[in-house]
PDB file of C-alpha atoms in Angstrom:
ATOM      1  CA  UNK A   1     -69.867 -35.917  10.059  1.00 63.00           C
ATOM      2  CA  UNK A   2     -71.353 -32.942  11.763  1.00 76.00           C
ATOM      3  CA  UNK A   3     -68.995 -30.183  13.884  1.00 80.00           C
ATOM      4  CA  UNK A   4     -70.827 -31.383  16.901  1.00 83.00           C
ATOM      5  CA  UNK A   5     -69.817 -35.201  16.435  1.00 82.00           C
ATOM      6  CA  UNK A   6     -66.314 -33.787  15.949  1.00 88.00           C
ATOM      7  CA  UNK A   7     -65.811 -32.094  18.787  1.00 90.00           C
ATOM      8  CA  UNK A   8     -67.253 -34.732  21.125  1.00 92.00           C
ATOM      9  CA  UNK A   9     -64.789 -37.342  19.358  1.00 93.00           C
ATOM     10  CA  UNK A  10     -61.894 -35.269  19.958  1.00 93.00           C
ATOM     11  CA  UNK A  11     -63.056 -34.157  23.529  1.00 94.00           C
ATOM     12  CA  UNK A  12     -63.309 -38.448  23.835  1.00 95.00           C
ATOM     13  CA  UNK A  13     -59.500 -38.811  22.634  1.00 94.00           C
ATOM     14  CA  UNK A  14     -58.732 -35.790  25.325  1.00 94.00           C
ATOM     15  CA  UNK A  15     -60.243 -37.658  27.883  1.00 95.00           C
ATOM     16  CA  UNK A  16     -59.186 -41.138  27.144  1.00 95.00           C
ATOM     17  CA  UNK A  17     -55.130 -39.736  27.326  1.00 94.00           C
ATOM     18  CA  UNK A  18     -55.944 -38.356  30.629  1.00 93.00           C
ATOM     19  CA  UNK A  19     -56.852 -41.500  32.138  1.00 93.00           C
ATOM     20  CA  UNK A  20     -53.976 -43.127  30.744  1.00 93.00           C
ATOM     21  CA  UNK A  21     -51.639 -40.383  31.977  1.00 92.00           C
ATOM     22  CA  UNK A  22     -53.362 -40.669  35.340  1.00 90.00           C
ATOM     23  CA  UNK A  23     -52.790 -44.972  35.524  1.00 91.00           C
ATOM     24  CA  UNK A  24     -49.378 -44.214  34.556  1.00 90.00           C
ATOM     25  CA  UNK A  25     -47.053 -45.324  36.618  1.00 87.00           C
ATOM     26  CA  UNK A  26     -44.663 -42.312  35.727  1.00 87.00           C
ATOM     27  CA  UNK A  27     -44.849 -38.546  34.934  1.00 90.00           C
ATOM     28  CA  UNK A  28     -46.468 -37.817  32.356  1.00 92.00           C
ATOM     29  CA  UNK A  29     -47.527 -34.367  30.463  1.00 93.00           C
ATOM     30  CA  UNK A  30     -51.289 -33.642  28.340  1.00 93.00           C
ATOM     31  CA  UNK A  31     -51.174 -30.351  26.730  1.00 94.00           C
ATOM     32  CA  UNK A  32     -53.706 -29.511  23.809  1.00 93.00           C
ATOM     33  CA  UNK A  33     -52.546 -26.475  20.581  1.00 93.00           C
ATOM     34  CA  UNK A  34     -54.877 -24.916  18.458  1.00 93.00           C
ATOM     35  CA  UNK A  35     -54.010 -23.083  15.697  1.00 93.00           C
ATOM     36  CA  UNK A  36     -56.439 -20.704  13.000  1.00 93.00           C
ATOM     37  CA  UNK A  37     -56.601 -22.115   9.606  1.00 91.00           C
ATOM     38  CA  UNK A  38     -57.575 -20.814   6.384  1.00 88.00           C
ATOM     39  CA  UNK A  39     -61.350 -21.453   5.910  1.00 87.00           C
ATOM     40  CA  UNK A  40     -62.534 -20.799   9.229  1.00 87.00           C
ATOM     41  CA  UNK A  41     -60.670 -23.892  10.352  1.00 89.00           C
ATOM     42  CA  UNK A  42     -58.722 -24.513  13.540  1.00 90.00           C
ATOM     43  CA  UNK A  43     -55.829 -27.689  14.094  1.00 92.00           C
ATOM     44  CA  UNK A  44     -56.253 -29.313  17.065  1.00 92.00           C
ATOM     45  CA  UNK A  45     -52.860 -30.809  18.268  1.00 93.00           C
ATOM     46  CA  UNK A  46     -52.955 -33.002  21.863  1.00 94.00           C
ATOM     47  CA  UNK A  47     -49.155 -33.454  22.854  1.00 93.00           C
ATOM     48  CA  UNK A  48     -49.024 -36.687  25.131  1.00 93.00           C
ATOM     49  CA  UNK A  49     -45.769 -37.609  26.688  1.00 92.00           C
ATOM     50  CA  UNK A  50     -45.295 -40.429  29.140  1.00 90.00           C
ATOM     51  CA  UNK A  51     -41.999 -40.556  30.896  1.00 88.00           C
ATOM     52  CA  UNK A  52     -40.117 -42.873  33.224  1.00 82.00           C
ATOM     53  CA  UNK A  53     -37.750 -41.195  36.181  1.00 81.00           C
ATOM     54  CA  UNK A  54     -35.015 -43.147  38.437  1.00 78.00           C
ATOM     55  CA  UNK A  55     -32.864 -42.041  41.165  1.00 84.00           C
ATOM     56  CA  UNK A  56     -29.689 -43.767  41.088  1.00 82.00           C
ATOM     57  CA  UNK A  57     -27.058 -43.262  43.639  1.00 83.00           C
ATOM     58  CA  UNK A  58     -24.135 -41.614  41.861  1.00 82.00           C
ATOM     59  CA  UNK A  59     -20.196 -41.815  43.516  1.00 83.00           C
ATOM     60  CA  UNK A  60     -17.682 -39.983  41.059  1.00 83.00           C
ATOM     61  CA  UNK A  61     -14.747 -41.637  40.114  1.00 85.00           C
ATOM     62  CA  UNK A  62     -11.801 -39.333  40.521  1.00 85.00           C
ATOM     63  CA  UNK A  63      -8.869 -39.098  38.452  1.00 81.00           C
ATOM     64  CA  UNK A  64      -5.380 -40.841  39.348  1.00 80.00           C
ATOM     65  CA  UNK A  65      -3.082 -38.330  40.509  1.00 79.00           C
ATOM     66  CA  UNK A  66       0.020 -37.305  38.414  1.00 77.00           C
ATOM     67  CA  UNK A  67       3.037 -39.205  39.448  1.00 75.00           C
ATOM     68  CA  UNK A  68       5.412 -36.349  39.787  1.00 71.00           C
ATOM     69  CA  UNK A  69       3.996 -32.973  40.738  1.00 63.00           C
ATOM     70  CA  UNK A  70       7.034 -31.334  38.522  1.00 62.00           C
ATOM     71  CA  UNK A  71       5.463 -32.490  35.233  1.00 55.00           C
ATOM     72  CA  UNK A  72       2.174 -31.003  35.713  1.00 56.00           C
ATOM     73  CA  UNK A  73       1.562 -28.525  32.762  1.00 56.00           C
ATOM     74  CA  UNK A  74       5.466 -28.793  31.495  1.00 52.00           C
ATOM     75  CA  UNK A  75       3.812 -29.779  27.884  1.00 53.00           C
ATOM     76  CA  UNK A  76       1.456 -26.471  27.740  1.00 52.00           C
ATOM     77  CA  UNK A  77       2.725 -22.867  27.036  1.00 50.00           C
ATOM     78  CA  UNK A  78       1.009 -20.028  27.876  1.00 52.00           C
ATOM     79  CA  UNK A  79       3.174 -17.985  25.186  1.00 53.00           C
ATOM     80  CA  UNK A  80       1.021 -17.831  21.914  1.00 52.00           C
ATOM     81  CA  UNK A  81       2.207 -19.384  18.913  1.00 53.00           C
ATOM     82  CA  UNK A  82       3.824 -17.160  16.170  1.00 54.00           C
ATOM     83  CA  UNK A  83       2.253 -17.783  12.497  1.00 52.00           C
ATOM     84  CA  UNK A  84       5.280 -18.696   9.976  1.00 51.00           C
ATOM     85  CA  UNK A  85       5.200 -18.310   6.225  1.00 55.00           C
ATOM     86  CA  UNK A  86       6.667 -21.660   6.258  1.00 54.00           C
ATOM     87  CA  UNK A  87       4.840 -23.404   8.857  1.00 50.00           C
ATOM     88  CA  UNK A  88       1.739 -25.182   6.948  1.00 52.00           C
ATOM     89  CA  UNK A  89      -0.383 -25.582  10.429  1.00 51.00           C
ATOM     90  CA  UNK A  90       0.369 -22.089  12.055  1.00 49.00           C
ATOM     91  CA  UNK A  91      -2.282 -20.409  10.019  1.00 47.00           C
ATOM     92  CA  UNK A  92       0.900 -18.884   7.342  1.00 48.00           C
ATOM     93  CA  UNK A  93      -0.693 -20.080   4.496  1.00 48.00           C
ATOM     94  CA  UNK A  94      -3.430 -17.130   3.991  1.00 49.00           C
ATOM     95  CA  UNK A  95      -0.286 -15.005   3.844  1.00 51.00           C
ATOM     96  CA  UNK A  96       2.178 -16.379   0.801  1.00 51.00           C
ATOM     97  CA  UNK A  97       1.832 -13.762  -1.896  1.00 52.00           C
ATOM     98  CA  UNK A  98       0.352 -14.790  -5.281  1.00 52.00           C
ATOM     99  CA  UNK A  99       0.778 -12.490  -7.741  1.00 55.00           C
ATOM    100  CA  UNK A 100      -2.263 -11.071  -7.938  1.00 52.00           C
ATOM    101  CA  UNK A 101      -2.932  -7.276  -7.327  1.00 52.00           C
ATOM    102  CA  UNK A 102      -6.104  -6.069  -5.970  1.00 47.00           C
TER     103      UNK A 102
END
């Protein structure tokens, strides 16, 4: 198959995604890569995306309101934690010696 035959088939395939994209009923995007290959040889890539957009009315749900305004945040502390050698999940751990000397 000669270079010329080549380029007309994949100019063809260009042209045949374009008139898809363009009867497609949605957006769409065409965009063609080359890249430089060993040999004196260049990749052609063609990137062909169809896609389908919708505008949907949107109402956000809000969140119930706490039943007593006093218990808001009474379960948070804004003092931080203090690690404990004896406490395995306050981060103690990485500090009981063990007998090794560096």
């Amino acid at each position: 198959m000669t270079n010329d035959r080549r380029y007309s088939d994949v100019k063809r395939h260009i042209d045949a995604l374009f008139e898809q994209l363009l009867a497609h009923d949605g957006f769409g995007h065409l965009s063609v890569e080359m890249r430089l290959l060993r040999r004196g040889q260049k990749e052609v890539i063609l990137h062909c995306e169809k896609q389908y957009r919708y505008v949907l009315d949107f109402v956000p749900v809000k969140a119930p309101e706490p039943a007593n305004r006093d218990d808001v945040g009474s379960c948070a502390s804004n003092e931080p934690k203090q690690a404990s050698l004896n406490d395995p999940v306050g981060g103690g751990r990485d500090l009981i010696p063990t007998g090794h000397s560096t």
